[in-house]
Coordinates of C-alpha atoms and ligand atoms in Angstrom, one line a residue:
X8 CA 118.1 101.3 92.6
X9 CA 120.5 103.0 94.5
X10 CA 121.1 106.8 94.1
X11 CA 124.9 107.4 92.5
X12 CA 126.8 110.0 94.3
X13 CA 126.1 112.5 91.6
X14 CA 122.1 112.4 92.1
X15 CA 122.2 112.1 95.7
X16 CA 124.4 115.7 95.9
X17 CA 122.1 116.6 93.2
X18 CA 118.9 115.8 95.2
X19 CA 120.7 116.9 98.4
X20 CA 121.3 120.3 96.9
X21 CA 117.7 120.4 95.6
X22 CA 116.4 120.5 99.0
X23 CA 118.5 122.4 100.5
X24 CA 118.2 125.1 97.2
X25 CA 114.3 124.9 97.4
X26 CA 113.3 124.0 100.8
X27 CA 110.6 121.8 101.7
X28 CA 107.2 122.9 100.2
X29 CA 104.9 120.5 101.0
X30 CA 101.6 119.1 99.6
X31 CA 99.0 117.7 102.0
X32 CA 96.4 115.1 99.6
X33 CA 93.0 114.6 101.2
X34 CA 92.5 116.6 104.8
X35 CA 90.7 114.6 107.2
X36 CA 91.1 112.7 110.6
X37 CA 94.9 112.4 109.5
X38 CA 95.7 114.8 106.5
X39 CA 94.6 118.2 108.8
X40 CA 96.7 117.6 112.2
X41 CA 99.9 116.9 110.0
X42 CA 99.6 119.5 107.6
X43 CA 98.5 121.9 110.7
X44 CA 101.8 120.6 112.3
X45 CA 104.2 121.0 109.1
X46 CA 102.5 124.6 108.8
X47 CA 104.4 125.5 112.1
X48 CA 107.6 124.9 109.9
X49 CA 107.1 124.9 106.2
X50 CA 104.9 126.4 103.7
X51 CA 101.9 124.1 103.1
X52 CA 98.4 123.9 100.8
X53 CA 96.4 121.1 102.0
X54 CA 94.2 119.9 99.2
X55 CA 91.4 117.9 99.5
X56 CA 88.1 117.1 96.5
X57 CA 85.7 118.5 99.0
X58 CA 84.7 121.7 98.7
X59 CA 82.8 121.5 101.6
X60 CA 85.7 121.1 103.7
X61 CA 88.0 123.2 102.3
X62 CA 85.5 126.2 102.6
X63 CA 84.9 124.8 106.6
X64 CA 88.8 124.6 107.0
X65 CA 89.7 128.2 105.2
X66 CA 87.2 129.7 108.0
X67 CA 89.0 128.1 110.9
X68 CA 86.7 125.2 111.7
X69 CA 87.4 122.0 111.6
X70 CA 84.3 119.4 111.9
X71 CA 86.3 116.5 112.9
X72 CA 87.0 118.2 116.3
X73 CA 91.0 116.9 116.0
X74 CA 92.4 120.7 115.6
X75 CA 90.9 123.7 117.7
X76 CA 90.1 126.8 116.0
X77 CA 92.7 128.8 117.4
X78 CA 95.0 126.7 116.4
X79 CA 94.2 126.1 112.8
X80 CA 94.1 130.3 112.5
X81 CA 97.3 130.4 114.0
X82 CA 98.7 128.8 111.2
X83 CA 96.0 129.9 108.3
X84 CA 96.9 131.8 105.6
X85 CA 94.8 133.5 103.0
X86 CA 97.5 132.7 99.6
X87 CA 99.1 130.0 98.3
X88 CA 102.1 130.0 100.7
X89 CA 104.6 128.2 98.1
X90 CA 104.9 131.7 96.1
X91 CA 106.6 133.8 98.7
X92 CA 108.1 130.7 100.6
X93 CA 106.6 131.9 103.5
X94 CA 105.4 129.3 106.5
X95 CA 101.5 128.5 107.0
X96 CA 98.8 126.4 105.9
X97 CA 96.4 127.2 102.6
X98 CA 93.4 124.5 102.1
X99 CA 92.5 123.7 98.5
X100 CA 91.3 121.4 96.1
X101 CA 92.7 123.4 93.2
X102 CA 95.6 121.2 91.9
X103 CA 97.4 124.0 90.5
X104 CA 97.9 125.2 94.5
X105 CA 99.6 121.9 94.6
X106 CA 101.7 122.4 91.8
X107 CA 105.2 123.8 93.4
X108 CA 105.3 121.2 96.1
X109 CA 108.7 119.3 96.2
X110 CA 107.2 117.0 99.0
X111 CA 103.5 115.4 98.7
X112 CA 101.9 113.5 102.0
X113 CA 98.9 111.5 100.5
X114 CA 96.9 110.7 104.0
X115 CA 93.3 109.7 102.2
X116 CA 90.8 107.3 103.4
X117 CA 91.9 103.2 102.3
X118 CA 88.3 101.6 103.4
X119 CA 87.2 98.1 102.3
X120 CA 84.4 97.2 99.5
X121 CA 81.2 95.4 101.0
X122 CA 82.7 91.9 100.7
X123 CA 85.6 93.1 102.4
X124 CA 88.1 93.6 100.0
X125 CA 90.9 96.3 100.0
X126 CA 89.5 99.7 98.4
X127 CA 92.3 101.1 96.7
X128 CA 90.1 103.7 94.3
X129 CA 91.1 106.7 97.0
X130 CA 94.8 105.9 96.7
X131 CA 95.2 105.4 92.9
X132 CA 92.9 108.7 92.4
X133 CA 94.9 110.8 94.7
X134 CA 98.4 109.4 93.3
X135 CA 96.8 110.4 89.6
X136 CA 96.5 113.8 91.2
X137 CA 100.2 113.8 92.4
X138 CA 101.5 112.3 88.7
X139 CA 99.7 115.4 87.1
X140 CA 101.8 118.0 89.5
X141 CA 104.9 115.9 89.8
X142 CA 108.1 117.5 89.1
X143 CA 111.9 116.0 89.0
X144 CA 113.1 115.3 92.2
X145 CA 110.0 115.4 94.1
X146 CA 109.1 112.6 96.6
X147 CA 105.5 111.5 97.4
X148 CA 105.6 110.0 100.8
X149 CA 102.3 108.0 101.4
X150 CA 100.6 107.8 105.0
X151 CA 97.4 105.5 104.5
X152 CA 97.1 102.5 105.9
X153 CA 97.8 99.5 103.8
X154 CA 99.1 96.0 103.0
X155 CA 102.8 96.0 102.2
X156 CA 103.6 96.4 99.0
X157 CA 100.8 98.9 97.9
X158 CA 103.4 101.8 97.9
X159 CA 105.7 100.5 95.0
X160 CA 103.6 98.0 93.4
X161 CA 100.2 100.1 93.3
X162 CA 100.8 103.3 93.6
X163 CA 104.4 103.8 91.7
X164 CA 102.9 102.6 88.8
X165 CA 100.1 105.1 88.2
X166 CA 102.5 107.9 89.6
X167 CA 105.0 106.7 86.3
X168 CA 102.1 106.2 84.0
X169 CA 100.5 109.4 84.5
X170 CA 103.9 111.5 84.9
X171 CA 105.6 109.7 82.1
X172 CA 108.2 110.0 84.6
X173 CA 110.7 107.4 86.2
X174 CA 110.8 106.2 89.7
X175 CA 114.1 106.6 91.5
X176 CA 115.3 108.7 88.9
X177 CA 113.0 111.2 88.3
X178 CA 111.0 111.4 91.7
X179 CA 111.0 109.4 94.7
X180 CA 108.7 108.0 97.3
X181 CA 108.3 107.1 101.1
X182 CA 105.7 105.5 103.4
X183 CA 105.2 107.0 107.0
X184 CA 101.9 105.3 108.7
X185 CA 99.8 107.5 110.5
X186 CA 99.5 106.9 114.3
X187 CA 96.9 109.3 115.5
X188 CA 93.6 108.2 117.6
X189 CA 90.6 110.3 117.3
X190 CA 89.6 112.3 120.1
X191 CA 93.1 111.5 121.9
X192 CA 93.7 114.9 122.8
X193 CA 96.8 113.6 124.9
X194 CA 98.7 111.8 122.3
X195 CA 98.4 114.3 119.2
X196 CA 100.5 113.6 116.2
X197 CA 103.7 115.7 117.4
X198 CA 103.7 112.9 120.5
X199 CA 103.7 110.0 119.0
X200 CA 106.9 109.0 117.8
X201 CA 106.7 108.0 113.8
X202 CA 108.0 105.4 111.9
X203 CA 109.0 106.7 108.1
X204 CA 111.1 104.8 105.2
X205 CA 112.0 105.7 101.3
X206 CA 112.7 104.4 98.7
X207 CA 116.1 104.6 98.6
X208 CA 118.3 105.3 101.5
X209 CA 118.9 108.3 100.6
X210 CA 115.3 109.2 100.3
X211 CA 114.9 107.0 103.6
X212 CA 117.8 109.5 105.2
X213 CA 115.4 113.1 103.7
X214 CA 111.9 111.8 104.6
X215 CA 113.0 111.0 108.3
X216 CA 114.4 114.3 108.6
X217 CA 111.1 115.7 107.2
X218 CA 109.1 114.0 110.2
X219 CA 112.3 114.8 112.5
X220 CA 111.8 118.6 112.6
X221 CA 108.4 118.6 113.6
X222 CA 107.4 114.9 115.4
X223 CA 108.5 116.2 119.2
X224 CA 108.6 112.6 119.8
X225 CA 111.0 111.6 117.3
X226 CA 110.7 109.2 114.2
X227 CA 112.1 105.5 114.0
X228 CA 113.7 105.0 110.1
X229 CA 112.7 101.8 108.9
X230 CA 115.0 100.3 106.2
X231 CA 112.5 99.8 103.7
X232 CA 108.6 100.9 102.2
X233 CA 107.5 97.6 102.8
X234 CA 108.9 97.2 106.5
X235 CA 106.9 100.2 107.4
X236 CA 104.0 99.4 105.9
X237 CA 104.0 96.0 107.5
X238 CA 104.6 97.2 110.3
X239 CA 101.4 99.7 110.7
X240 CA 98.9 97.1 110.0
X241 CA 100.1 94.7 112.0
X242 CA 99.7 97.4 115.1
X243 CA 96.3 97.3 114.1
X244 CA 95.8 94.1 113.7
X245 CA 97.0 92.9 116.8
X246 CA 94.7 95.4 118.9
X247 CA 92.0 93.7 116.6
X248 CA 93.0 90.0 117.8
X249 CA 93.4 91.0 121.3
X250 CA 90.2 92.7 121.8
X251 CA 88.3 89.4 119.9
X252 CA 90.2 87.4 122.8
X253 CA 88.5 89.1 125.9
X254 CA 85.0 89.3 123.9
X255 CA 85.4 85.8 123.4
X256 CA 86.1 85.8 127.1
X257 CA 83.2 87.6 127.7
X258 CA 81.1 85.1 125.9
X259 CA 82.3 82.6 127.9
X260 CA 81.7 83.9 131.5
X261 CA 78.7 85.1 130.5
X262 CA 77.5 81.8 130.3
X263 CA 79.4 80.5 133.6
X264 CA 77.6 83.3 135.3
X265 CA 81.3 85.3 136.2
X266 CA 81.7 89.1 135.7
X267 CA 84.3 89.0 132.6
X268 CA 85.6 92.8 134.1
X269 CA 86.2 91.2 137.9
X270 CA 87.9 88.4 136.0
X271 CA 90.5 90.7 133.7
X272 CA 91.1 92.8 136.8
X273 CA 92.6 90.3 139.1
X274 CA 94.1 88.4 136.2
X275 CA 95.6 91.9 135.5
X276 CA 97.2 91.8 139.0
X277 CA 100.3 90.0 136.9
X278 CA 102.5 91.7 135.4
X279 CA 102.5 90.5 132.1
X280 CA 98.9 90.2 131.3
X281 CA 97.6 92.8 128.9
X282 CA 95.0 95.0 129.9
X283 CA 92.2 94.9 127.2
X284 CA 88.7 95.3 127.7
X285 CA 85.5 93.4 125.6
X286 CA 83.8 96.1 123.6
X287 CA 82.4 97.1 119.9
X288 CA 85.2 97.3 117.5
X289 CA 84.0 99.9 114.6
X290 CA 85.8 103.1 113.0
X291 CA 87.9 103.2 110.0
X292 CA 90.7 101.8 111.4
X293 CA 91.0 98.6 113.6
X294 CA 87.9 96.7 112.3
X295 CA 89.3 97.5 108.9
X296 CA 93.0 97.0 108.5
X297 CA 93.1 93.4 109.4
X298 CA 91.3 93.1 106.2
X299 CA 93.9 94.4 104.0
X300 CA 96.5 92.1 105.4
X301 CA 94.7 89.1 105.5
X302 CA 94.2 90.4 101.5
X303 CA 97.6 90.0 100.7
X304 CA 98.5 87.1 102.9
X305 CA 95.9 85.3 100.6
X306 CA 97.1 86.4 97.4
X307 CA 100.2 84.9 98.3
X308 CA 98.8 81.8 99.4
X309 CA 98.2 81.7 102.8
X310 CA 94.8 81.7 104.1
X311 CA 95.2 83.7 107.6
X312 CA 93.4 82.2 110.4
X313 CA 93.7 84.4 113.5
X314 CA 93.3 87.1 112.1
X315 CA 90.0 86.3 110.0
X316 CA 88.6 84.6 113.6
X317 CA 89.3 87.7 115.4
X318 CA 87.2 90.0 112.8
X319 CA 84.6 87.3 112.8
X320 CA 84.4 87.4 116.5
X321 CA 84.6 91.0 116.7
X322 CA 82.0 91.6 113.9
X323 CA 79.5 89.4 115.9
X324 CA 79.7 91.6 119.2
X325 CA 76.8 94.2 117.8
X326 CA 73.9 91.4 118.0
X327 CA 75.4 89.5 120.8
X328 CA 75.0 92.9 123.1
X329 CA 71.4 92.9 121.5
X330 CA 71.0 89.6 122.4
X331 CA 71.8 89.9 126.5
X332 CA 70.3 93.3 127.2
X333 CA 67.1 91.2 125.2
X334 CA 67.4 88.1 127.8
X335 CA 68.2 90.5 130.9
X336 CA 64.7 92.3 129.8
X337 CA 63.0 89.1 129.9
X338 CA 64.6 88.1 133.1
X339 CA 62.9 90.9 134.9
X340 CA 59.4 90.0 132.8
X341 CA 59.9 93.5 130.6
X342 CA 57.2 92.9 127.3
X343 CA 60.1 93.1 124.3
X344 CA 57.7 93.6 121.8
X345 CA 57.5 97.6 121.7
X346 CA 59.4 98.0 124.2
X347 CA 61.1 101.2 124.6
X348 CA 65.1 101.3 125.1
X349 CA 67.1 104.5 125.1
X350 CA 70.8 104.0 123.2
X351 CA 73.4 106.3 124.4
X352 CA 75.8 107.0 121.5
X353 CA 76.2 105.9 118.6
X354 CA 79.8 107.3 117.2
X355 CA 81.9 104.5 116.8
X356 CA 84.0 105.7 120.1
X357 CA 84.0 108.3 123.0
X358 CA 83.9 111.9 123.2
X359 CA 84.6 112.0 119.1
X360 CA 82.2 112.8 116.3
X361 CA 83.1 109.8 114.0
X362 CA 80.6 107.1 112.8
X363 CA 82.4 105.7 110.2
X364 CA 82.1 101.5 110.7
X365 CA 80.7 102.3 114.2
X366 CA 79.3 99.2 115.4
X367 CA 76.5 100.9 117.5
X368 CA 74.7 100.6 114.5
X369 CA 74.8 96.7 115.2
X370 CA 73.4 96.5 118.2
X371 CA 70.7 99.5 117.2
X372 CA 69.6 96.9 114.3
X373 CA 69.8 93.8 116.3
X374 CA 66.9 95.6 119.5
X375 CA 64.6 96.7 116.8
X376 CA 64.7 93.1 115.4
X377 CA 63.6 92.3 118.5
X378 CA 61.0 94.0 117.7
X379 CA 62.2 97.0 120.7
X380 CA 61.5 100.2 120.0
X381 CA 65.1 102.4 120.6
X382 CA 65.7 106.0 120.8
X383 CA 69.3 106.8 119.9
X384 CA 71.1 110.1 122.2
X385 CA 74.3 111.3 120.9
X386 CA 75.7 114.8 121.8
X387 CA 79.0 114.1 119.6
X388 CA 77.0 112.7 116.8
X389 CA 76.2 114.9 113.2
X390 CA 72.4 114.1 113.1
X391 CA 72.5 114.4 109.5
X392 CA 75.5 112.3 109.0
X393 CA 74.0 109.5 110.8
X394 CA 70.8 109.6 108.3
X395 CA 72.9 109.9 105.4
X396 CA 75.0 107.2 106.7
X397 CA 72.6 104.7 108.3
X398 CA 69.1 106.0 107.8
X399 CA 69.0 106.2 111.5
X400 CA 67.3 109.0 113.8
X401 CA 69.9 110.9 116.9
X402 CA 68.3 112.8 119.3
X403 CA 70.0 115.9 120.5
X404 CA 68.4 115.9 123.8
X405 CA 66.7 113.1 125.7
X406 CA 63.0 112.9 125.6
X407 CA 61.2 113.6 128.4
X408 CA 60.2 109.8 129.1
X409 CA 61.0 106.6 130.9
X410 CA 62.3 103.8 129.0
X411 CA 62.4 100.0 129.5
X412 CA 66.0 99.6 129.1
X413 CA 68.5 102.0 128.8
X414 CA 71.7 100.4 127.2
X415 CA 75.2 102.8 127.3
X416 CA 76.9 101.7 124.1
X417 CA 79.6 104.6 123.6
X418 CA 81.2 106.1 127.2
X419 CA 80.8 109.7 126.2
X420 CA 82.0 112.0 129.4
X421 CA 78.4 113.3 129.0
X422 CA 77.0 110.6 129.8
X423 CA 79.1 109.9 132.9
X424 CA 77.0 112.6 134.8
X425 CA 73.6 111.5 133.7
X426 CA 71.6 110.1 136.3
X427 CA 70.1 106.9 134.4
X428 CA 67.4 106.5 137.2
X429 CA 66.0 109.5 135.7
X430 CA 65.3 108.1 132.9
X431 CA 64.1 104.6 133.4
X432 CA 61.1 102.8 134.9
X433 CA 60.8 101.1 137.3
X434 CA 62.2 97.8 137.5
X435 CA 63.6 98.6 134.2
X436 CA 67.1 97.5 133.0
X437 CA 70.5 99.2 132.7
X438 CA 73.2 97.3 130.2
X439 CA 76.7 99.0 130.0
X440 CA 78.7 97.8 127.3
X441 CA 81.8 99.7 128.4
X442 CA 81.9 98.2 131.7
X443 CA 81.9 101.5 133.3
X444 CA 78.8 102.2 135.3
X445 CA 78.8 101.4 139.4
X446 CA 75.0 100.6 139.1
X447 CA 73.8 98.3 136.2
X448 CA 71.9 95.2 136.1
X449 CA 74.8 93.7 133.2
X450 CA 77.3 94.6 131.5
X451 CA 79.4 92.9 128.5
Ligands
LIG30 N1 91.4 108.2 111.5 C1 92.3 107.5 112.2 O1 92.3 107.4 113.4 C2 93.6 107.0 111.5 C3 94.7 106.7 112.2 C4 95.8 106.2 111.6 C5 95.8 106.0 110.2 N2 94.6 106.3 109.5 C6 94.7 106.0 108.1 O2 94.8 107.3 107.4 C7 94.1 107.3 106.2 C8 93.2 108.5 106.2 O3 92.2 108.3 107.2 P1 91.3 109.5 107.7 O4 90.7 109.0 109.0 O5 92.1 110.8 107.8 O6 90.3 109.6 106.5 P2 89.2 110.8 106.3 O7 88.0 110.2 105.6 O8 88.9 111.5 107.6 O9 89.9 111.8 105.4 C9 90.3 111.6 104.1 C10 90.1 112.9 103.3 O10 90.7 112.6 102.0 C11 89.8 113.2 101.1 N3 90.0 112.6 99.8 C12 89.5 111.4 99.4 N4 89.9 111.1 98.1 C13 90.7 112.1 97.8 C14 91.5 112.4 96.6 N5 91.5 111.6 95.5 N6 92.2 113.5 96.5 C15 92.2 114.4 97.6 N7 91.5 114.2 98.7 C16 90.8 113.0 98.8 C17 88.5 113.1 101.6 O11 87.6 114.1 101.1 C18 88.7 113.4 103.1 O12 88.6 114.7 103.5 C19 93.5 106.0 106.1 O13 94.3 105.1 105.3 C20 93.4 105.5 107.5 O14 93.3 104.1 107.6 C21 93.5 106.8 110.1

């Protein structure tokens, strides 16, 4: 519906009469960097269901490693910021710190179910949160990654139901996918220029201004919800499909006997061909998002094939690793049964603590059904996370041994100094997955 002139210079005056006040919803990988950011500029409480890291975040720490200490004190402060208007960023999971906000930014997890299937639980919770607090004139922009249509046909409908109040009249909404990359501490979220919509264009016209004022690289206004959430999971899940194209690659000139990483450098001499490299495809992101597309292109009818090959393919690269650092062990007449192979990492990429999806965990599982016996070192790694997680053991430090194998799995920079040699017997094998090591006997 579109806005009349009336509501529009009555929503107009709103925000210029109240100023933003903005409500972070869940404050992880994503939710803490923004509201950190809109902290610099606008009051903002962050709330999130876990205590745990609402008590970590209100003393200045933030276990995801994505905002440094000094930075999250600089904006910290120690009362609801919405009562004096006053800039700065309060962490809660008290809703009624949530109550003033005129703007809500819902940035919590959207995983998949163990048959793969879109997990929308987080999303209709958090927007039940929201409906509680919302107030006329209020817009809830949503920042999780989805299918298109999520926004307005899933999550609308529990914001009305629980508010009793009516969209487009009453309160408003707006999509803006989240770009960031764990770890990247070159492109942080101020860099990377956003796309944003609303539902109106009215709304469209406020919520890019929102982003404007703080996104140093600028924002790109789509012209509707659905645009922009289409156009965030296809980002994904086109870095999905060309990733499964060089593993397949790698499949394939691993049986012709050709290094796949000479191969995609001097095809890379052109100017036109891209530059991706085989590897593990985990986290909470890539491996996952595909999913949620290839959900709704199926509900509509159509049964998606490149994109379902490419997460098949990509799924299959844990075991397959297994599999070659197994045959180069044999090669070299290494006893697999009880063999000893040290893992190095296990977080789901480099030089960040995340595990979530991390496909390490595949290859860990596919040695010891070789019947190998594998130490895991991870210096990024919560110990205790990866037991809850996987039931699996991380050492902190290396043992003082020689191993069999030793397969690099995760390119940590700590790693990048180790001398392997130390660590390996003789004639025993190295296997780097990354395709980074000068001296190894393989790699993927
Ligand atoms: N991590 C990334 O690199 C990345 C990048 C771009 C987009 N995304 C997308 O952003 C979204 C969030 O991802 P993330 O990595 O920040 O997840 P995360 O798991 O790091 O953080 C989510 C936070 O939301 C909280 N939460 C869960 N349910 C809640 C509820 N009902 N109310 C309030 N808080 C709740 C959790 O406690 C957690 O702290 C996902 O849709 C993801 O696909 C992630």
């Amino acid at each position: 519906m579109v806005l009349g002139e009336f509501k529009v210079n009555k929503l107009n005056r709103i925000f210029v009469e109240k100023h933003y006040k903005i409500a972070v919803i869940g404050l992880g990988y994503v939710g803490l960097p923004l509201a950190r950011l809109f902290a610099t500029k606008y009051p903002v409480v962050g709330f999130d269901i876990n205590q745990n890291r609402i008590e970590e975040l209100r003393s200045g720490a933030d276990s995801t490693l994505e905002v440094e200490s000094e930075v999250l004190k600089s904006v910290l402060v120690d009362r609801n910021p919405f009562k004096q208007n006053e800039n700065g960023f309060f962490a809660s999971s008290d809703i009624q710190d949530i109550k003033e906000a005129n703007v809500y930014v819902v940035t919590v997890p959207t995983p998949v179910d163990k048959h793969n299937r879109p997990d929308l639980t987080p999303l209709y919770k958090s927007s039940e949160t929201v409906a509680k607090v919302l107030s006329k004139g209020d817009i809830v922009i949503y920042e999780s990654t989805v299918y298109p249509g999520v926004t307005e046909e899933e999550c609308i409908p529990v914001l009305e139901r629980v508010s009793g109040m009516k969209f487009n009249e009453d309160f408003f909404a707006g999509y803006s996918p989240e770009r960031i990359n764990p770890g990247d501490k070159e492109h942080t979220v101020e860099k990377i220029l956003k796309v944003t919509s609303g539902s109106t264009p009215e709304i469209g016209e406020i919520v890019n201004n929102i982003y404007k004022s703080v996104i140093v690289a600028g924002t790109h206004l789509a012209p509707t919800i659905k645009v922009a959430e289409a156009a965030k999971v296809i980002e994904n899940s086109q870095r999905d499909i060309n990733i499964a194209f060089v593993n397949e690659l790698a499949k394939i000139f691993n049986l012709l006997e050709i290094d796949t990483h000479e191969v995609l450098k001097a095809a890379g001499t052109k100017w036109n061909f891209l530059p991706f490299k085989p590897g593990l495809v985990g986290g909470h992101c890539i491996g996952v998002d595909p999913y949620y597309l290839a959900q709704k292109a199926q509900e509509n009818g159509y049964h998606p094939e490149i994109i379902l090959a490419g997460r098949r393919l990509n799924d299959s690269m844990g075991q397959y690793v297994a599999s070659q650092l197994v045959k180069c062990m044999i090669k070299k007449d290494i006893s697999i049964n009880g063999g000893e192979v040290l893992n190095l990492g296990i977080t789901f990429k480099e030089n960040c603590p995340d595990v979530r999806n991390t496909k390490a965990v595949d290859v860990i599982h596919g040695l010891e059904d070789y019947s190998l016996k594998v130490t895991t070192f991870d210096p990024w790694a919560n110990p205790e996370e990866v037991a809850h997680e996987y039931g699996l053991t991380v050492a902190n430090e290396i043992p003082d041994q020689k191993f069999d194998a030793i397969i690099l799995t995760v390119a940590h920079q700590e790693f990048m100094s180790l001398n392997l040699n130390d660590y390996l017997k003789e004639n025993g094998v190295i296997y780097d997955v990354k395709g980074i090591l000068e001296d190894c006997d393989s790699r993927l």
